[in-house]
PDB file of C-alpha atoms and ligand atoms in Angstrom:
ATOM      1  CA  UNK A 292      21.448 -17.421   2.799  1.00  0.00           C
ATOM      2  CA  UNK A 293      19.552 -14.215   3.949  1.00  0.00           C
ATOM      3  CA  UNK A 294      16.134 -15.571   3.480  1.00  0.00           C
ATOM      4  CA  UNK A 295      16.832 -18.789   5.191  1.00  0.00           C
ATOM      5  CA  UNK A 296      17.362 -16.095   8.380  1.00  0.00           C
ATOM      6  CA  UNK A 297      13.705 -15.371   8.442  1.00  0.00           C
ATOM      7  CA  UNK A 298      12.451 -19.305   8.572  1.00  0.00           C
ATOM      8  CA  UNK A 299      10.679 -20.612  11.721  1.00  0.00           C
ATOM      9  CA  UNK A 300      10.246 -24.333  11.267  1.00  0.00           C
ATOM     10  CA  UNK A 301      10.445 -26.262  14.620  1.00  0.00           C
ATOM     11  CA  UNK A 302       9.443 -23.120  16.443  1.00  0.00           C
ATOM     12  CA  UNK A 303       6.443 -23.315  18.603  1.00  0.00           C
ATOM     13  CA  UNK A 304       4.538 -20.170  18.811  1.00  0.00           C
ATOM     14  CA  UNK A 305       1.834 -18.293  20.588  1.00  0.00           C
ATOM     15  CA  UNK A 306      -0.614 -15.636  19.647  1.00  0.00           C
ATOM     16  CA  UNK A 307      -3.409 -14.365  22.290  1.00  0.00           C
ATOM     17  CA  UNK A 308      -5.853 -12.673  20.499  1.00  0.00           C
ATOM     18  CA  UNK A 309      -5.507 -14.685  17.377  1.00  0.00           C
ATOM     19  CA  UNK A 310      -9.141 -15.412  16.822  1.00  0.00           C
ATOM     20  CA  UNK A 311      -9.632 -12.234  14.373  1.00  0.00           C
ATOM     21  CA  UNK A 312      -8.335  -9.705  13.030  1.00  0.00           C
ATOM     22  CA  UNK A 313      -4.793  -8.285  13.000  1.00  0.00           C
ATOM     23  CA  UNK A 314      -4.012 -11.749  15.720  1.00  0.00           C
ATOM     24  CA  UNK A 315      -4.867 -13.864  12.743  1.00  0.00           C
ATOM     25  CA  UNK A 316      -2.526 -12.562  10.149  1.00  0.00           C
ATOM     26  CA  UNK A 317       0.294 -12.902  12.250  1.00  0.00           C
ATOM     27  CA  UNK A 318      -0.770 -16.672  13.260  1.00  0.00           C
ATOM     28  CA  UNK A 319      -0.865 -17.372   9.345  1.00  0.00           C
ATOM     29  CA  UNK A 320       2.428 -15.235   9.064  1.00  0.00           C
ATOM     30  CA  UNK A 321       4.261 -17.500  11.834  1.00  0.00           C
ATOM     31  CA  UNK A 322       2.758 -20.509  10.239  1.00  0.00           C
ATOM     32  CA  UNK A 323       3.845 -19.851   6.814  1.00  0.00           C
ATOM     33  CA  UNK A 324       7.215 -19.054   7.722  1.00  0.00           C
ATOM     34  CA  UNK A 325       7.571 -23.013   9.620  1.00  0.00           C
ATOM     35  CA  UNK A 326       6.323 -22.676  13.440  1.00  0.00           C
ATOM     36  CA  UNK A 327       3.164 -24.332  14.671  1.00  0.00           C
ATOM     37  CA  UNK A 328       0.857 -21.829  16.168  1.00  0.00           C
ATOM     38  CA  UNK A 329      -1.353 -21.836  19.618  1.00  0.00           C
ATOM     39  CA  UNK A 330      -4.316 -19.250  19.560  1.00  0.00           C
ATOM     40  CA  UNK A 331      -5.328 -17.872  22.473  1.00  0.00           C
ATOM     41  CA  UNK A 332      -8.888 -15.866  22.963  1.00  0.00           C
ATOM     42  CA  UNK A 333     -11.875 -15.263  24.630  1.00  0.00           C
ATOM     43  CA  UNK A 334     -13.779 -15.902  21.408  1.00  0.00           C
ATOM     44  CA  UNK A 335     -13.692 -19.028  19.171  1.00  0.00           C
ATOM     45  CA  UNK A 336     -10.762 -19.367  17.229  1.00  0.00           C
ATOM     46  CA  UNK A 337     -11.922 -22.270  14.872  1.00  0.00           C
ATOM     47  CA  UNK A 338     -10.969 -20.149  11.813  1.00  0.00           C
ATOM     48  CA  UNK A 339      -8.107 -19.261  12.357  1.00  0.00           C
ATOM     49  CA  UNK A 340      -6.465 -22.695  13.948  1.00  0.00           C
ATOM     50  CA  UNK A 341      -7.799 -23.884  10.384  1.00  0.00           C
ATOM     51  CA  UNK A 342      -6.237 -21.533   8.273  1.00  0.00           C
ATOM     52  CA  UNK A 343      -2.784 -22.767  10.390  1.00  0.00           C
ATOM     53  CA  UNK A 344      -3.202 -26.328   9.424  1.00  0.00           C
ATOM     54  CA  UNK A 345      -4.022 -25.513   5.777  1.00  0.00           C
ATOM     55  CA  UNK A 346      -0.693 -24.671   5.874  1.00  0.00           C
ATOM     56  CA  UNK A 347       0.571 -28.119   7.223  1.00  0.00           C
ATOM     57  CA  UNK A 348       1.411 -26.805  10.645  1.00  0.00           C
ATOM     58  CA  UNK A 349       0.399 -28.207  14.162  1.00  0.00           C
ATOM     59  CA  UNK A 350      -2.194 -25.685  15.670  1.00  0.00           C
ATOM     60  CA  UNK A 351      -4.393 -25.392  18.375  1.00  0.00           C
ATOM     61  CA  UNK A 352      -7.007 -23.368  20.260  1.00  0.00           C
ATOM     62  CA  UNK A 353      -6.776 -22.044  24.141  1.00  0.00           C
ATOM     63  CA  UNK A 354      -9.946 -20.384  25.637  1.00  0.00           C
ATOM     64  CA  UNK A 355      -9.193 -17.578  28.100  1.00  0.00           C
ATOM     65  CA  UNK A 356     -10.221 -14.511  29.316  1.00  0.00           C
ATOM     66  CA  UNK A 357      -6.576 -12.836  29.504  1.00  0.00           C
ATOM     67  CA  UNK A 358      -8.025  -9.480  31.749  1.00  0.00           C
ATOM     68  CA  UNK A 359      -8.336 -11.912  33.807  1.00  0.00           C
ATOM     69  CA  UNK A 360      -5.041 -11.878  36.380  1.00  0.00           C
ATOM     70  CA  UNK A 361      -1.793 -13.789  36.881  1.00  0.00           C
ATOM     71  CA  UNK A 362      -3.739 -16.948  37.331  1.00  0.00           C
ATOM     72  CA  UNK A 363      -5.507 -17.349  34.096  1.00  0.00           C
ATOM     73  CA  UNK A 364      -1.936 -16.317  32.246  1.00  0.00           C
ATOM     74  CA  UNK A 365      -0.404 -19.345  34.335  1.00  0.00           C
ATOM     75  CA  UNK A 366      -2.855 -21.701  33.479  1.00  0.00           C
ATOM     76  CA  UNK A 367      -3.228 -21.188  29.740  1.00  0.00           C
ATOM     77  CA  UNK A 368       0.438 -21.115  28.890  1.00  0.00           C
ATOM     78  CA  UNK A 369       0.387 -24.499  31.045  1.00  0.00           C
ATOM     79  CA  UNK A 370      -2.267 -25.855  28.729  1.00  0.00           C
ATOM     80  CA  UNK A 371      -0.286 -24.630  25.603  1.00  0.00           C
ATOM     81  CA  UNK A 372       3.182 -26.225  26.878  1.00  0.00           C
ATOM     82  CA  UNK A 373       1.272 -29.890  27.741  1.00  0.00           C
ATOM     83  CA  UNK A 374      -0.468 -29.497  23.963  1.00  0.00           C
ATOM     84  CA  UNK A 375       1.803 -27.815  21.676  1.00  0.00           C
ATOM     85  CA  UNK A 376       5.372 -29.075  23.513  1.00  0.00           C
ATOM     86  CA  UNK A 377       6.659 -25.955  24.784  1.00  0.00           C
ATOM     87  CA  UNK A 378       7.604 -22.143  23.737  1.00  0.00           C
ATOM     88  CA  UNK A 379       9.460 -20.020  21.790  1.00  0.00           C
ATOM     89  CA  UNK A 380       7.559 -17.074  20.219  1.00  0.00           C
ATOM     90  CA  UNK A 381       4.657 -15.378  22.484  1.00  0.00           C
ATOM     91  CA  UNK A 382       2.961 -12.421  20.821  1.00  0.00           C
ATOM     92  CA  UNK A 383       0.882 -10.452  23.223  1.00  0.00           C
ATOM     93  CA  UNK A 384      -1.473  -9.137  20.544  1.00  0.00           C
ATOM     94  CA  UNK A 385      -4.846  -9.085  22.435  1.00  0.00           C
ATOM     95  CA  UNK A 386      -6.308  -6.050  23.362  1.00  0.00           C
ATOM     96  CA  UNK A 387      -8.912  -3.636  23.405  1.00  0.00           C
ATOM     97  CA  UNK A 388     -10.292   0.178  23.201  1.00  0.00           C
ATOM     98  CA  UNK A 389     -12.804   1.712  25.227  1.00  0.00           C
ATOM     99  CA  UNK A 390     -13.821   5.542  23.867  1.00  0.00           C
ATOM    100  CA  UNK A 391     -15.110   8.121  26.538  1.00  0.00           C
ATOM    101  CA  UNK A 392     -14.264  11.400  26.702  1.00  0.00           C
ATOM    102  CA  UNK A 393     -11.306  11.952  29.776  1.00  0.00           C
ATOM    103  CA  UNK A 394     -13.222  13.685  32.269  1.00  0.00           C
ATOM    104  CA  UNK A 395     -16.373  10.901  32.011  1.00  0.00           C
ATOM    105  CA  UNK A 396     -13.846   8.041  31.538  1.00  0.00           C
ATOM    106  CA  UNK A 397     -15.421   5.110  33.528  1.00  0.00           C
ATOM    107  CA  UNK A 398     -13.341   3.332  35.953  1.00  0.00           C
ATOM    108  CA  UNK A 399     -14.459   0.031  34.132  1.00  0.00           C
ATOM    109  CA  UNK A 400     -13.008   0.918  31.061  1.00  0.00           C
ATOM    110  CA  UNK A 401      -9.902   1.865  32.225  1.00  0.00           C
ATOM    111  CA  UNK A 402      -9.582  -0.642  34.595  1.00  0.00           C
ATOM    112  CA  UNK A 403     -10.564  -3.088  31.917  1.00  0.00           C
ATOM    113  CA  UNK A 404      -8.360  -1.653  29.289  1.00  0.00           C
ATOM    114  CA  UNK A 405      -5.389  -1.664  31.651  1.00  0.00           C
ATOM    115  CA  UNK A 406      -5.916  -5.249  32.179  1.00  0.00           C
ATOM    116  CA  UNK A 407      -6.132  -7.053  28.994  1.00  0.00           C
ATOM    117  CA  UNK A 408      -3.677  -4.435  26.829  1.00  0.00           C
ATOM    118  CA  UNK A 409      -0.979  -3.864  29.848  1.00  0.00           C
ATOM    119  CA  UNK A 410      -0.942  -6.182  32.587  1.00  0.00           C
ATOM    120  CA  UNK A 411      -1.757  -9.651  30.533  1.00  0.00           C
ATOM    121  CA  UNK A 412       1.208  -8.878  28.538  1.00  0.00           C
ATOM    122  CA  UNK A 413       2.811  -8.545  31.506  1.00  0.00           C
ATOM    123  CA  UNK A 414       1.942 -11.868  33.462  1.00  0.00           C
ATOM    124  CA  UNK A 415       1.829 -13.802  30.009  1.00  0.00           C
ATOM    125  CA  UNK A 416       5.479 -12.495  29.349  1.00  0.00           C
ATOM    126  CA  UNK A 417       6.578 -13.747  32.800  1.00  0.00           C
ATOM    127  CA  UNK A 418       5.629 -17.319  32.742  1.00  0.00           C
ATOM    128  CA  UNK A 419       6.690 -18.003  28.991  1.00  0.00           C
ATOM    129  CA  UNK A 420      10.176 -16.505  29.671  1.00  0.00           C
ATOM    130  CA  UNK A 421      10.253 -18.531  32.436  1.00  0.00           C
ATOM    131  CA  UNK A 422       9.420 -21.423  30.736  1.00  0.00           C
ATOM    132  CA  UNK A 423      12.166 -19.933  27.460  1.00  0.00           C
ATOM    133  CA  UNK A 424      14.507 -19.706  30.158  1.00  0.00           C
ATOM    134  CA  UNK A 425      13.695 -23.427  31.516  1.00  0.00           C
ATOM    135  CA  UNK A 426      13.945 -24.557  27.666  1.00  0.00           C
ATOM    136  CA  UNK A 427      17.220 -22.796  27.514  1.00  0.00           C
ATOM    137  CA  UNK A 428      17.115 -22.276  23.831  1.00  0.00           C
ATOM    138  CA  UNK A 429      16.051 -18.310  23.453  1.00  0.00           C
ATOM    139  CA  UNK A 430      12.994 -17.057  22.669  1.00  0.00           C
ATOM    140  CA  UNK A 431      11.190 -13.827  21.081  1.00  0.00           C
ATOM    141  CA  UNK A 432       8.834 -12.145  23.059  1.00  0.00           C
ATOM    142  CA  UNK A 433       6.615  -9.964  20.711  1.00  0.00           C
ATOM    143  CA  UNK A 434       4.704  -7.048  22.498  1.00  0.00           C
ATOM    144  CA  UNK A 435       1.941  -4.858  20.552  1.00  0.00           C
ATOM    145  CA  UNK A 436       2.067  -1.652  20.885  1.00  0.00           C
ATOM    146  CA  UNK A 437       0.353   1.326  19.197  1.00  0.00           C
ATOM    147  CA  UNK A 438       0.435   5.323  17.427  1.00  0.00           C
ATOM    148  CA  UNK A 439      -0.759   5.813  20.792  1.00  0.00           C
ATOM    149  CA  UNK A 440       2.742   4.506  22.092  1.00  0.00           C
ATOM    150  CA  UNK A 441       3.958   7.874  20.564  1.00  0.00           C
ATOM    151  CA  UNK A 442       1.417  10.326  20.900  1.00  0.00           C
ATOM    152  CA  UNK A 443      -1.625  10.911  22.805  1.00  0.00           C
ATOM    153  CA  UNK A 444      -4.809  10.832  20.956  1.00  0.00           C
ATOM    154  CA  UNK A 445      -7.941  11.715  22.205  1.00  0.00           C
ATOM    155  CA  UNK A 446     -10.726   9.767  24.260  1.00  0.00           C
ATOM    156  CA  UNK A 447      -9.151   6.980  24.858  1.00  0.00           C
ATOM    157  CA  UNK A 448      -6.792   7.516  28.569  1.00  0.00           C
ATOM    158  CA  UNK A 449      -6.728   3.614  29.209  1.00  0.00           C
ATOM    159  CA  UNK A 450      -5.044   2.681  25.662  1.00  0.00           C
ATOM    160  CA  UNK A 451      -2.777   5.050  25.591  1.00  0.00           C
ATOM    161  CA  UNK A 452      -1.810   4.662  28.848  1.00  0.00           C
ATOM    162  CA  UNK A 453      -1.502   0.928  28.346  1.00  0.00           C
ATOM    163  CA  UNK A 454       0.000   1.632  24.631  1.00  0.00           C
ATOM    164  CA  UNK A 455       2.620   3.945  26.178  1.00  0.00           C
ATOM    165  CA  UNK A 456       3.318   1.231  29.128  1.00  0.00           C
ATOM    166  CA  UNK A 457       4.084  -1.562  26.519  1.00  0.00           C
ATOM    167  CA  UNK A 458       6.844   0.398  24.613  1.00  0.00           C
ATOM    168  CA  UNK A 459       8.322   0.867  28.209  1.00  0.00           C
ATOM    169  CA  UNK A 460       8.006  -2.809  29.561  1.00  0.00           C
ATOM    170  CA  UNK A 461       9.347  -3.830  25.964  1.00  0.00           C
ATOM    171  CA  UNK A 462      12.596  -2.164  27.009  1.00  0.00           C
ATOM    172  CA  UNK A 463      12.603  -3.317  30.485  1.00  0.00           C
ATOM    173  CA  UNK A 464      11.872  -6.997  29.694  1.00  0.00           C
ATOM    174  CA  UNK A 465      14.785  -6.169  26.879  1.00  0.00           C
ATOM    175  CA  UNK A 466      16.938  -5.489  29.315  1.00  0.00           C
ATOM    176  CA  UNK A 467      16.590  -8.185  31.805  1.00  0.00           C
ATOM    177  CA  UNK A 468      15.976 -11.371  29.525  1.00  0.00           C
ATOM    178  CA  UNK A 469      18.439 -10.415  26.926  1.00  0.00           C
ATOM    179  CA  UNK A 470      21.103 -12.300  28.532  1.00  0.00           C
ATOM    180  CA  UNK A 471      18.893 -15.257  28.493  1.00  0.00           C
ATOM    181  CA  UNK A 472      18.978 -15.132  24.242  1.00  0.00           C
ATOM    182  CA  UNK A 473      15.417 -14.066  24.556  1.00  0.00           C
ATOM    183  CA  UNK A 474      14.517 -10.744  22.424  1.00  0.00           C
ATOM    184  CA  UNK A 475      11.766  -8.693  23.194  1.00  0.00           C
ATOM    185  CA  UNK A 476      10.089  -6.051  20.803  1.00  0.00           C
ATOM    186  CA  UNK A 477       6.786  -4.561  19.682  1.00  0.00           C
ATOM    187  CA  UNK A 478       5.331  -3.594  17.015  1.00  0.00           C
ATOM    188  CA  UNK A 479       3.155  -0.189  16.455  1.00  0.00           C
ATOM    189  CA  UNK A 480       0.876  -0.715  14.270  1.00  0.00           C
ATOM    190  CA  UNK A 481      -0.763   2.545  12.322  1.00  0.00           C
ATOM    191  CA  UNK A 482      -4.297   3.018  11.753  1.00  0.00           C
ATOM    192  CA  UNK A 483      -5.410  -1.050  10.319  1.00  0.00           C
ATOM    193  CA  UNK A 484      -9.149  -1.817   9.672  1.00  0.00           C
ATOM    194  CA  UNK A 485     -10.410  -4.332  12.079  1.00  0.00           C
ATOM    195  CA  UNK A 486     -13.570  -4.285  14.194  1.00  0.00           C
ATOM    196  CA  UNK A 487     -11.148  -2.051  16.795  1.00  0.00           C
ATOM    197  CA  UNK A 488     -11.197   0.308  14.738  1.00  0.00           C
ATOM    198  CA  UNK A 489     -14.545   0.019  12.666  1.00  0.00           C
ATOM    199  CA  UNK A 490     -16.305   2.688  14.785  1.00  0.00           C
ATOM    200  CA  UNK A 491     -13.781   5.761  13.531  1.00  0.00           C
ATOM    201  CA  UNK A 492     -14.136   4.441  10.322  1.00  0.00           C
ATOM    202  CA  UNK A 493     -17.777   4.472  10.171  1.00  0.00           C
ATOM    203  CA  UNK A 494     -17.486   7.723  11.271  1.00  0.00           C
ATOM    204  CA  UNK A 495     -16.906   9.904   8.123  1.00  0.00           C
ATOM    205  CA  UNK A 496     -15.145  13.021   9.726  1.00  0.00           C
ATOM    206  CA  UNK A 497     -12.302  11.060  11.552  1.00  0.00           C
ATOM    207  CA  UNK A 498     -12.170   8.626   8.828  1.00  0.00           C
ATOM    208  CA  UNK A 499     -11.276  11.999   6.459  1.00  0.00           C
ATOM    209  CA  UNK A 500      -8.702  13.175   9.198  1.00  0.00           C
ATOM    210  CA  UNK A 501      -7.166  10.299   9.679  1.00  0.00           C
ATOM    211  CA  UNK A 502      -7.089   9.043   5.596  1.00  0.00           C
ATOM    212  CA  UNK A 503      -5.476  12.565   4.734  1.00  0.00           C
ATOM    213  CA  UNK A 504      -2.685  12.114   7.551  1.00  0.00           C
ATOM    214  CA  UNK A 505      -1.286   9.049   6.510  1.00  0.00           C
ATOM    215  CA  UNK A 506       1.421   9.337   3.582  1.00  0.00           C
ATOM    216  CA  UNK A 507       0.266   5.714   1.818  1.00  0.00           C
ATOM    217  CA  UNK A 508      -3.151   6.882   1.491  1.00  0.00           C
ATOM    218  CA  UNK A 509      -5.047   4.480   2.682  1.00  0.00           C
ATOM    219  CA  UNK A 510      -6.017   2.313   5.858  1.00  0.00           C
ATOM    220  CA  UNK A 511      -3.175  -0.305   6.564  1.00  0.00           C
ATOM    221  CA  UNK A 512      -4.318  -4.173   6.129  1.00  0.00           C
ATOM    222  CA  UNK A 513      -3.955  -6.956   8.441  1.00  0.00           C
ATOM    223  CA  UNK A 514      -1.780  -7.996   6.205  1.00  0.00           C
ATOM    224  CA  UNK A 515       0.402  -5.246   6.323  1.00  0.00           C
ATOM    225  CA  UNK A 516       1.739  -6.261   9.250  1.00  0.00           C
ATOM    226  CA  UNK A 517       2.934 -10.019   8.175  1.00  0.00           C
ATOM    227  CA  UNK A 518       6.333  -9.412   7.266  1.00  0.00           C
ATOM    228  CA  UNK A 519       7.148  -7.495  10.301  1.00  0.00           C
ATOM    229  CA  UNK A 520       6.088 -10.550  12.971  1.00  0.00           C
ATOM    230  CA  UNK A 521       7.944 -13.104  10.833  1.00  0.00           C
ATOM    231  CA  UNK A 522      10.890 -10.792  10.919  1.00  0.00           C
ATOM    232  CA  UNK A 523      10.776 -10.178  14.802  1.00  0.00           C
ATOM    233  CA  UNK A 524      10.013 -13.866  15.515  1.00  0.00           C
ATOM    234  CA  UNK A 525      13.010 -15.724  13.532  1.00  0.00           C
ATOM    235  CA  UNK A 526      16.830 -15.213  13.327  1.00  0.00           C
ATOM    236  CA  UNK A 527      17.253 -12.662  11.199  1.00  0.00           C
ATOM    237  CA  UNK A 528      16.253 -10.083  14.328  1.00  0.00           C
ATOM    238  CA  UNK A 529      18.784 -11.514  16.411  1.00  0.00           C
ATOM    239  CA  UNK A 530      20.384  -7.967  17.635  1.00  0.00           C
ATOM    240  CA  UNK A 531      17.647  -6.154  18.007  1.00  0.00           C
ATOM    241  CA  UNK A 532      15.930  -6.030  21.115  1.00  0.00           C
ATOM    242  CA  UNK A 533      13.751  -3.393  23.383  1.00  0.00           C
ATOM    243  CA  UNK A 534      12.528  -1.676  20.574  1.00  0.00           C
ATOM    244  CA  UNK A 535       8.748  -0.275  19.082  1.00  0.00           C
ATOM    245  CA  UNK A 536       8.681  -0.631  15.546  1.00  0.00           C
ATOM    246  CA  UNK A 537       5.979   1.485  13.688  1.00  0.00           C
ATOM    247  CA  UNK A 538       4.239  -0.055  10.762  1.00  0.00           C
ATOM    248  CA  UNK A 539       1.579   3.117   9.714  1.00  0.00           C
ATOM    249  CA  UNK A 540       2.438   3.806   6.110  1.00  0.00           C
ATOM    250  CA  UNK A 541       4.182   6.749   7.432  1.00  0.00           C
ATOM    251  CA  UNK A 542       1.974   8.739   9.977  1.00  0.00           C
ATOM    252  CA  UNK A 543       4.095   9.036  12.598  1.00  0.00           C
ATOM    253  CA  UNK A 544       6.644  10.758  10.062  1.00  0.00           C
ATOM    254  CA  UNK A 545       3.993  13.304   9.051  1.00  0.00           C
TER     255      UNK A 545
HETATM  256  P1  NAD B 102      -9.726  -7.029  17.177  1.00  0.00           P
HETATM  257  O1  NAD B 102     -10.749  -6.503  18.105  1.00  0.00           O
HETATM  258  O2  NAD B 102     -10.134  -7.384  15.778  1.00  0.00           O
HETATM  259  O3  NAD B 102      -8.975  -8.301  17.797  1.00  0.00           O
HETATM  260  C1  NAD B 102      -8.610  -8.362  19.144  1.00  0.00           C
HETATM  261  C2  NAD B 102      -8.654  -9.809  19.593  1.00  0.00           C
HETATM  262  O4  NAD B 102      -8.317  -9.861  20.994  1.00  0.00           O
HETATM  263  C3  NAD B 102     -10.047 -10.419  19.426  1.00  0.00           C
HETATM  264  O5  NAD B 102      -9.958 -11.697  18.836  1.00  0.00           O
HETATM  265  C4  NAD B 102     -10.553 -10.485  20.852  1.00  0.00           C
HETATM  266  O6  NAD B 102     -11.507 -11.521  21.092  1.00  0.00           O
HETATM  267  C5  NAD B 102      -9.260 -10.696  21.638  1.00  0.00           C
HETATM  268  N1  NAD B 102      -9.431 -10.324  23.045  1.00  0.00           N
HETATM  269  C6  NAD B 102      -9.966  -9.169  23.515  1.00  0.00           C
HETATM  270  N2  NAD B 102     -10.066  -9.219  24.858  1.00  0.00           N
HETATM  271  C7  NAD B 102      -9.576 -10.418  25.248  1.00  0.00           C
HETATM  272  C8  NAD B 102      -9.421 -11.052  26.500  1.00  0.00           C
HETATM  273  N3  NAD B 102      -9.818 -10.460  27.642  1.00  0.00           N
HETATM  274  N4  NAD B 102      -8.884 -12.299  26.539  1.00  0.00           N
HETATM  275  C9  NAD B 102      -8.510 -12.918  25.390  1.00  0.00           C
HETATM  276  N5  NAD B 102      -8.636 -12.360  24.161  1.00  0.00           N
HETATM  277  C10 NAD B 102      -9.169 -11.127  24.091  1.00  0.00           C
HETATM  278  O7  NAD B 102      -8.585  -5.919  17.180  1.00  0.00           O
HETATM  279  P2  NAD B 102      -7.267  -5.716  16.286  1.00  0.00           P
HETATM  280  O8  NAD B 102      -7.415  -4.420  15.595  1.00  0.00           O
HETATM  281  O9  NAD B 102      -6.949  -6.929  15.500  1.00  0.00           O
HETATM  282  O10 NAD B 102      -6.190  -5.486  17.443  1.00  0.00           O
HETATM  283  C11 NAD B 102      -5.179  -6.405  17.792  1.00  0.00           C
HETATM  284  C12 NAD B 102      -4.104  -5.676  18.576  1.00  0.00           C
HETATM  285  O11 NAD B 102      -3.519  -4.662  17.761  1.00  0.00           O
HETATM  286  C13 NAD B 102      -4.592  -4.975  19.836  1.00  0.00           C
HETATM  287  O12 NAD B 102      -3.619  -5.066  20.862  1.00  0.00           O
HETATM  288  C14 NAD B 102      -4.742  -3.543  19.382  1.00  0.00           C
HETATM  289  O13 NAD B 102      -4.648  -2.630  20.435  1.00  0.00           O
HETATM  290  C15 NAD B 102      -3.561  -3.437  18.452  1.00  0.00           C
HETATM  291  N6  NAD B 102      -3.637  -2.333  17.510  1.00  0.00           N
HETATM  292  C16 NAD B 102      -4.627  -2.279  16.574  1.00  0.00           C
HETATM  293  C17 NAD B 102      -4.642  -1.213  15.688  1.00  0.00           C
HETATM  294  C18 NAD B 102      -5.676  -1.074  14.604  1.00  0.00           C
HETATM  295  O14 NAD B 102      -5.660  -0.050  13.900  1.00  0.00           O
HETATM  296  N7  NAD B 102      -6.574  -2.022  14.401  1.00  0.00           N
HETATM  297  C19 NAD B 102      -3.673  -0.194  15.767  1.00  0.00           C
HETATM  298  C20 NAD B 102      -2.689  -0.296  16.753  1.00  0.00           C
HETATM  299  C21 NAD B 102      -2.686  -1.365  17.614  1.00  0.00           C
END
């Protein structure tokens, strides 16, 4: 039966950036739909491993700083393997935004940017397909992407640099780990309210531009993006792989 498609139980997966925010619905999502759930962040992610075994699922929490390097990707997905068992979701949702206009864009923030949004999705994709391909059962590799995948926005040359760069490395990892059963896509999120984006809502003339572009009418909810995680994690995504998937309540059609 269809819905039986979309059912995760046994599955062991991982969320970095899971602590808050958008990380934590899809944690829940995953765990409602059968798999247990590691949560990996730099901040305390108490709540959220919680909410997880509420639901009857095995859960637990990694401390990291994922802007780290190669190294601290290679030692937390160690730690979750000897803990939770092994891998077969990762969802490489941490990130972060750094405003400054172009010209006075720090070198910090870019470099910092670059690290956690790009290149820890990048090391952290490595050593769990390498560990998917060691399990030798498949896998779904779950980048997130952004609007800013698509189009450029303004004051922010790190994330959408790094935004852009994940909708390419989605296809490239697509392309070399799809003959290992192991799917890779991402998912775009539109304009959600979470702290990230708490400063252009505060901010009454962006929050007015950006309200009146989007066709739904209205900021998108954490939850908003449950259904599309669950759907990218389990069976029923099987065929599709190397692909950004926008969930924005239409902006990018507008
Ligand atoms: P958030 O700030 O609420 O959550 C981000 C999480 O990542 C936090 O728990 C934070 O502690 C963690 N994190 C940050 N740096 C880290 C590091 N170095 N090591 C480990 N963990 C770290 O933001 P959010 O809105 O929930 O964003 C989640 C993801 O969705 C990000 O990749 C973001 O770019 C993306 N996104 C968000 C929106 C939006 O509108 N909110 C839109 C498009 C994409």
């Amino acid at each position: 039966m269809i819905l039986d498609m979309f059912k995760l139980d046994g599955k062991i997966a991982v969320v970095t950036g899971g602590a808050r925010g958008i990380g934590q619905s899809y944690a829940i999502a995953l765990a409602e739909a059968g798999a247990d759930v590691a949560v990996i962040d730099v901040i305390d992610c108490a709540e959220t491993v919680e909410k997880v075994k509420a639901l009857g699922r095995k859960s637990a929490s990694f401390t990291a700083d994922l802007g780290s390097g190669k190294a601290s990707a290679e030692q937390v997905i160690k730690e979750v393997i000897d803990v939770m068992g092994g891998i077969d979701i990762l969802v490489n949702n941490a990130g972060i935004i750094r405003r400054e206009p172009f010209v006075e864009h720090s070198e910090k923030n870019w470099d910092d940017v670059i690290s956690i949004n790009l290149s820890a999705s990048f090391f952290l994709s490595q050593v769990a397909a390498a560990q998917m391909i060691k399990q030798g059962r498949g896998g779904k590799i779950i980048n997130i992407a952004s609007m800013l995948s698509f189009q450029g926005g303004v004051f922010v040359p790190g994330y959408a640099a790094s935004k852009g760069g994940i909708k390419s490395l989605t296809m490239l990892m697509a392309n070399e780990l799809g003959k290992h059963n192991i799917s890779c896509n991402a998912i775009a999120p539109g304009y959600i309210a979470t702290e990230n984006t708490r400063p252009i809502r505060e901010n009454p003339e962006r929050n007015k531009a950006i309200l009146d572009r989007i066709p739904a009418g209205r900021w998108g909810e954490t939850t908003d993006l449950m259904g599309i995680v669950v759907f990218l994690a389990s069976p029923a995504s099987d065929y599709m792989n190397g692909f950004t998937v926008a969930v924005d309540g239409g902006w990018l059609a507008r």
